[in-house]
């Protein structure tokens, strides 16, 4: 790689958090500032593997030490045998990467080297990009009323069915 070069590698997600040997490699890459971005890709994107993958972008001789995390794992079109990235998905990844957007809700986050060190050099994307979706609260009383209504309707249908069967002599 040239001193001004950039390299991207496609790897399984395990390299982002497994230790101890891989942890030492991550630590060396983080401390040297070589890791520029970590991009989480959807599952079943590549032939011969259904696991989700990650793209790690490395840059030589860059001034900053922060790492951009992009969670693009839910941005794809479901395919019959294989998922695929749409042009809009690729454009979003590229524009976020190029702009190094510090924080896009549920999509990207730029972490400092100190923050990564605090996380023991764990580069697992969910540590940095919060994709948690709050679930709607369920109104138990309304659910009970719905069940009672369905049971009452079922009782009426069963009574009607019984009447028809009796008329048929069954």
PDB file of C-alpha atoms in Angstrom:
ATOM      1  CA  UNK A   1       0.000   0.000   0.000  1.00  0.00           C
ATOM      2  CA  UNK A   2       1.377   3.420  -0.927  1.00  0.00           C
ATOM      3  CA  UNK A   3       1.913   5.907   1.891  1.00  0.00           C
ATOM      4  CA  UNK A   4      -1.221   7.747   0.738  1.00  0.00           C
ATOM      5  CA  UNK A   5      -3.118   4.569  -0.089  1.00  0.00           C
ATOM      6  CA  UNK A   6      -6.503   3.271   0.998  1.00  0.00           C
ATOM      7  CA  UNK A   7      -7.474  -0.374   1.286  1.00  0.00           C
ATOM      8  CA  UNK A   8     -10.828  -1.997   1.968  1.00  0.00           C
ATOM      9  CA  UNK A   9     -11.184  -5.559   3.226  1.00  0.00           C
ATOM     10  CA  UNK A  10     -14.354  -7.630   3.485  1.00  0.00           C
ATOM     11  CA  UNK A  11     -14.332  -9.797   6.605  1.00  0.00           C
ATOM     12  CA  UNK A  12     -16.736 -11.618   8.931  1.00  0.00           C
ATOM     13  CA  UNK A  13     -17.965  -9.589  11.916  1.00  0.00           C
ATOM     14  CA  UNK A  14     -15.998 -11.752  14.347  1.00  0.00           C
ATOM     15  CA  UNK A  15     -12.770  -9.887  13.577  1.00  0.00           C
ATOM     16  CA  UNK A  16     -14.313  -6.804  15.182  1.00  0.00           C
ATOM     17  CA  UNK A  17     -14.508  -8.290  18.673  1.00  0.00           C
ATOM     18  CA  UNK A  18     -12.761 -11.670  18.968  1.00  0.00           C
ATOM     19  CA  UNK A  19      -9.595 -11.824  21.020  1.00  0.00           C
ATOM     20  CA  UNK A  20      -6.790 -12.372  22.073  1.00  0.00           C
ATOM     21  CA  UNK A  21      -4.658 -12.559  18.875  1.00  0.00           C
ATOM     22  CA  UNK A  22      -7.200 -10.644  16.815  1.00  0.00           C
ATOM     23  CA  UNK A  23      -7.512  -8.173  19.679  1.00  0.00           C
ATOM     24  CA  UNK A  24      -3.799  -7.417  19.465  1.00  0.00           C
ATOM     25  CA  UNK A  25      -4.065  -6.846  15.726  1.00  0.00           C
ATOM     26  CA  UNK A  26      -7.043  -4.498  16.239  1.00  0.00           C
ATOM     27  CA  UNK A  27      -5.187  -2.610  18.955  1.00  0.00           C
ATOM     28  CA  UNK A  28      -2.154  -2.115  16.719  1.00  0.00           C
ATOM     29  CA  UNK A  29      -4.318  -0.942  13.813  1.00  0.00           C
ATOM     30  CA  UNK A  30      -6.366   1.421  16.009  1.00  0.00           C
ATOM     31  CA  UNK A  31      -3.358   2.905  17.797  1.00  0.00           C
ATOM     32  CA  UNK A  32      -1.537   3.484  14.512  1.00  0.00           C
ATOM     33  CA  UNK A  33      -4.617   5.211  13.095  1.00  0.00           C
ATOM     34  CA  UNK A  34      -4.783   2.795  10.183  1.00  0.00           C
ATOM     35  CA  UNK A  35      -8.494   1.988  10.544  1.00  0.00           C
ATOM     36  CA  UNK A  36     -10.488   4.702   8.818  1.00  0.00           C
ATOM     37  CA  UNK A  37     -13.958   3.154   8.781  1.00  0.00           C
ATOM     38  CA  UNK A  38     -15.909   0.025   9.730  1.00  0.00           C
ATOM     39  CA  UNK A  39     -18.999  -0.627   7.623  1.00  0.00           C
ATOM     40  CA  UNK A  40     -21.499  -3.330   8.619  1.00  0.00           C
ATOM     41  CA  UNK A  41     -23.041  -5.029   5.599  1.00  0.00           C
ATOM     42  CA  UNK A  42     -26.243  -7.115   5.317  1.00  0.00           C
ATOM     43  CA  UNK A  43     -26.322 -10.880   5.671  1.00  0.00           C
ATOM     44  CA  UNK A  44     -26.504 -13.108   2.604  1.00  0.00           C
ATOM     45  CA  UNK A  45     -24.915 -10.482   0.370  1.00  0.00           C
ATOM     46  CA  UNK A  46     -22.130 -12.608  -1.076  1.00  0.00           C
ATOM     47  CA  UNK A  47     -22.184 -15.983  -2.801  1.00  0.00           C
ATOM     48  CA  UNK A  48     -21.171 -18.993  -0.694  1.00  0.00           C
ATOM     49  CA  UNK A  49     -21.850 -17.292   2.635  1.00  0.00           C
ATOM     50  CA  UNK A  50     -25.001 -16.128   4.368  1.00  0.00           C
ATOM     51  CA  UNK A  51     -23.272 -14.408   7.290  1.00  0.00           C
ATOM     52  CA  UNK A  52     -23.266 -10.641   7.633  1.00  0.00           C
ATOM     53  CA  UNK A  53     -19.929  -9.118   6.719  1.00  0.00           C
ATOM     54  CA  UNK A  54     -18.024  -5.963   7.439  1.00  0.00           C
ATOM     55  CA  UNK A  55     -15.865  -3.743   5.294  1.00  0.00           C
ATOM     56  CA  UNK A  56     -12.856  -2.325   7.082  1.00  0.00           C
ATOM     57  CA  UNK A  57     -11.275   0.653   5.331  1.00  0.00           C
ATOM     58  CA  UNK A  58      -7.611   1.241   6.114  1.00  0.00           C
ATOM     59  CA  UNK A  59      -5.686   4.420   5.265  1.00  0.00           C
ATOM     60  CA  UNK A  60      -2.012   5.118   5.608  1.00  0.00           C
ATOM     61  CA  UNK A  61      -0.602   8.410   6.894  1.00  0.00           C
ATOM     62  CA  UNK A  62      -3.831  10.057   7.921  1.00  0.00           C
ATOM     63  CA  UNK A  63      -3.879  12.775  10.529  1.00  0.00           C
ATOM     64  CA  UNK A  64      -6.858  11.713  12.657  1.00  0.00           C
ATOM     65  CA  UNK A  65      -7.221   8.597  14.766  1.00  0.00           C
ATOM     66  CA  UNK A  66     -11.018   8.448  14.929  1.00  0.00           C
ATOM     67  CA  UNK A  67     -12.967   5.648  13.244  1.00  0.00           C
ATOM     68  CA  UNK A  68     -16.218   6.050  11.343  1.00  0.00           C
ATOM     69  CA  UNK A  69     -18.746   3.290  12.001  1.00  0.00           C
ATOM     70  CA  UNK A  70     -21.568   2.764   9.496  1.00  0.00           C
ATOM     71  CA  UNK A  71     -24.337   0.243  10.094  1.00  0.00           C
ATOM     72  CA  UNK A  72     -25.671  -0.538   6.629  1.00  0.00           C
ATOM     73  CA  UNK A  73     -26.832  -4.013   7.665  1.00  0.00           C
ATOM     74  CA  UNK A  74     -30.520  -3.228   7.229  1.00  0.00           C
ATOM     75  CA  UNK A  75     -30.162  -1.311   3.958  1.00  0.00           C
ATOM     76  CA  UNK A  76     -30.721  -3.857   1.181  1.00  0.00           C
ATOM     77  CA  UNK A  77     -33.228  -5.516  -1.097  1.00  0.00           C
ATOM     78  CA  UNK A  78     -34.240  -9.025  -0.117  1.00  0.00           C
ATOM     79  CA  UNK A  79     -33.488 -11.466  -2.903  1.00  0.00           C
ATOM     80  CA  UNK A  80     -34.637 -15.022  -3.485  1.00  0.00           C
ATOM     81  CA  UNK A  81     -31.211 -16.612  -3.019  1.00  0.00           C
ATOM     82  CA  UNK A  82     -29.084 -13.609  -2.208  1.00  0.00           C
ATOM     83  CA  UNK A  83     -29.674 -10.088  -0.894  1.00  0.00           C
ATOM     84  CA  UNK A  84     -28.470  -7.120  -2.892  1.00  0.00           C
ATOM     85  CA  UNK A  85     -27.557  -3.516  -2.351  1.00  0.00           C
ATOM     86  CA  UNK A  86     -29.666  -1.037  -4.293  1.00  0.00           C
ATOM     87  CA  UNK A  87     -28.075   2.018  -5.895  1.00  0.00           C
ATOM     88  CA  UNK A  88     -29.632   4.149  -3.121  1.00  0.00           C
ATOM     89  CA  UNK A  89     -28.047   1.923  -0.434  1.00  0.00           C
ATOM     90  CA  UNK A  90     -24.622   2.222  -2.036  1.00  0.00           C
ATOM     91  CA  UNK A  91     -25.035   5.984  -2.471  1.00  0.00           C
ATOM     92  CA  UNK A  92     -25.917   6.390   1.209  1.00  0.00           C
ATOM     93  CA  UNK A  93     -22.895   4.365   2.334  1.00  0.00           C
ATOM     94  CA  UNK A  94     -20.555   6.281   0.031  1.00  0.00           C
ATOM     95  CA  UNK A  95     -21.898   9.722   0.940  1.00  0.00           C
ATOM     96  CA  UNK A  96     -21.718   8.973   4.679  1.00  0.00           C
ATOM     97  CA  UNK A  97     -18.193   7.605   4.252  1.00  0.00           C
ATOM     98  CA  UNK A  98     -16.983  10.550   2.190  1.00  0.00           C
ATOM     99  CA  UNK A  99     -18.535  13.156   4.500  1.00  0.00           C
ATOM    100  CA  UNK A 100     -17.374  11.200   7.598  1.00  0.00           C
ATOM    101  CA  UNK A 101     -20.686  12.138   9.154  1.00  0.00           C
ATOM    102  CA  UNK A 102     -20.060  12.073  12.885  1.00  0.00           C
ATOM    103  CA  UNK A 103     -23.507  10.898  13.856  1.00  0.00           C
ATOM    104  CA  UNK A 104     -26.470   9.861  11.762  1.00  0.00           C
ATOM    105  CA  UNK A 105     -29.201   8.440  13.971  1.00  0.00           C
ATOM    106  CA  UNK A 106     -29.257   4.618  13.835  1.00  0.00           C
ATOM    107  CA  UNK A 107     -26.782   4.632  10.927  1.00  0.00           C
ATOM    108  CA  UNK A 108     -23.331   6.090  11.668  1.00  0.00           C
ATOM    109  CA  UNK A 109     -21.055   7.255  14.451  1.00  0.00           C
ATOM    110  CA  UNK A 110     -17.498   8.568  14.527  1.00  0.00           C
ATOM    111  CA  UNK A 111     -15.671   7.261  17.591  1.00  0.00           C
ATOM    112  CA  UNK A 112     -12.488   8.695  19.040  1.00  0.00           C
ATOM    113  CA  UNK A 113      -9.469   6.502  19.703  1.00  0.00           C
ATOM    114  CA  UNK A 114      -9.944   7.107  23.445  1.00  0.00           C
ATOM    115  CA  UNK A 115     -13.516   5.827  23.239  1.00  0.00           C
ATOM    116  CA  UNK A 116     -12.370   2.723  21.379  1.00  0.00           C
ATOM    117  CA  UNK A 117      -9.606   2.161  23.924  1.00  0.00           C
ATOM    118  CA  UNK A 118     -12.227   2.406  26.722  1.00  0.00           C
ATOM    119  CA  UNK A 119     -14.088  -0.408  24.936  1.00  0.00           C
ATOM    120  CA  UNK A 120     -10.930  -2.579  24.978  1.00  0.00           C
ATOM    121  CA  UNK A 121     -10.475  -2.112  21.221  1.00  0.00           C
ATOM    122  CA  UNK A 122     -13.768  -3.851  20.552  1.00  0.00           C
ATOM    123  CA  UNK A 123     -14.976  -2.573  17.161  1.00  0.00           C
ATOM    124  CA  UNK A 124     -18.355  -4.298  17.191  1.00  0.00           C
ATOM    125  CA  UNK A 125     -20.641  -1.844  15.398  1.00  0.00           C
ATOM    126  CA  UNK A 126     -23.588  -1.976  17.886  1.00  0.00           C
ATOM    127  CA  UNK A 127     -21.237  -0.594  20.564  1.00  0.00           C
ATOM    128  CA  UNK A 128     -21.060   2.638  18.614  1.00  0.00           C
ATOM    129  CA  UNK A 129     -24.169   2.840  16.407  1.00  0.00           C
ATOM    130  CA  UNK A 130     -27.354   2.555  18.436  1.00  0.00           C
ATOM    131  CA  UNK A 131     -30.014   0.885  16.287  1.00  0.00           C
ATOM    132  CA  UNK A 132     -32.380   0.077  19.155  1.00  0.00           C
ATOM    133  CA  UNK A 133     -36.034   0.592  18.264  1.00  0.00           C
ATOM    134  CA  UNK A 134     -38.411   1.309  21.122  1.00  0.00           C
ATOM    135  CA  UNK A 135     -41.344  -1.086  21.031  1.00  0.00           C
ATOM    136  CA  UNK A 136     -44.875   0.198  21.252  1.00  0.00           C
ATOM    137  CA  UNK A 137     -46.564  -0.369  24.587  1.00  0.00           C
ATOM    138  CA  UNK A 138     -49.359  -2.920  24.470  1.00  0.00           C
ATOM    139  CA  UNK A 139     -52.680  -1.913  26.024  1.00  0.00           C
ATOM    140  CA  UNK A 140     -53.574  -5.126  27.886  1.00  0.00           C
ATOM    141  CA  UNK A 141     -57.132  -3.956  28.589  1.00  0.00           C
ATOM    142  CA  UNK A 142     -57.730  -3.383  24.867  1.00  0.00           C
ATOM    143  CA  UNK A 143     -56.270  -6.822  24.059  1.00  0.00           C
ATOM    144  CA  UNK A 144     -58.633  -8.391  26.632  1.00  0.00           C
ATOM    145  CA  UNK A 145     -61.612  -6.579  25.080  1.00  0.00           C
ATOM    146  CA  UNK A 146     -60.584  -7.791  21.611  1.00  0.00           C
ATOM    147  CA  UNK A 147     -60.300 -11.382  22.844  1.00  0.00           C
ATOM    148  CA  UNK A 148     -63.726 -11.170  24.517  1.00  0.00           C
ATOM    149  CA  UNK A 149     -65.241  -9.765  21.327  1.00  0.00           C
ATOM    150  CA  UNK A 150     -63.688 -12.523  19.214  1.00  0.00           C
ATOM    151  CA  UNK A 151     -64.855 -15.200  21.665  1.00  0.00           C
ATOM    152  CA  UNK A 152     -68.416 -13.787  21.594  1.00  0.00           C
ATOM    153  CA  UNK A 153     -68.389 -13.766  17.785  1.00  0.00           C
ATOM    154  CA  UNK A 154     -67.009 -17.324  17.748  1.00  0.00           C
ATOM    155  CA  UNK A 155     -69.801 -18.435  20.075  1.00  0.00           C
ATOM    156  CA  UNK A 156     -72.410 -16.936  17.718  1.00  0.00           C
ATOM    157  CA  UNK A 157     -70.842 -18.601  14.674  1.00  0.00           C
ATOM    158  CA  UNK A 158     -70.709 -21.964  16.488  1.00  0.00           C
ATOM    159  CA  UNK A 159     -74.392 -21.640  17.495  1.00  0.00           C
ATOM    160  CA  UNK A 160     -75.340 -20.833  13.900  1.00  0.00           C
ATOM    161  CA  UNK A 161     -73.251 -23.771  12.653  1.00  0.00           C
ATOM    162  CA  UNK A 162     -74.974 -26.091  15.158  1.00  0.00           C
ATOM    163  CA  UNK A 163     -78.361 -24.908  13.920  1.00  0.00           C
ATOM    164  CA  UNK A 164     -77.411 -25.625  10.282  1.00  0.00           C
ATOM    165  CA  UNK A 165     -76.137 -29.078  11.182  1.00  0.00           C
ATOM    166  CA  UNK A 166     -79.398 -29.860  13.023  1.00  0.00           C
ATOM    167  CA  UNK A 167     -81.398 -28.719   9.962  1.00  0.00           C
ATOM    168  CA  UNK A 168     -79.342 -31.134   7.863  1.00  0.00           C
ATOM    169  CA  UNK A 169     -80.027 -33.902  10.356  1.00  0.00           C
ATOM    170  CA  UNK A 170     -76.421 -34.307  11.377  1.00  0.00           C
TER     171      UNK A 170
END
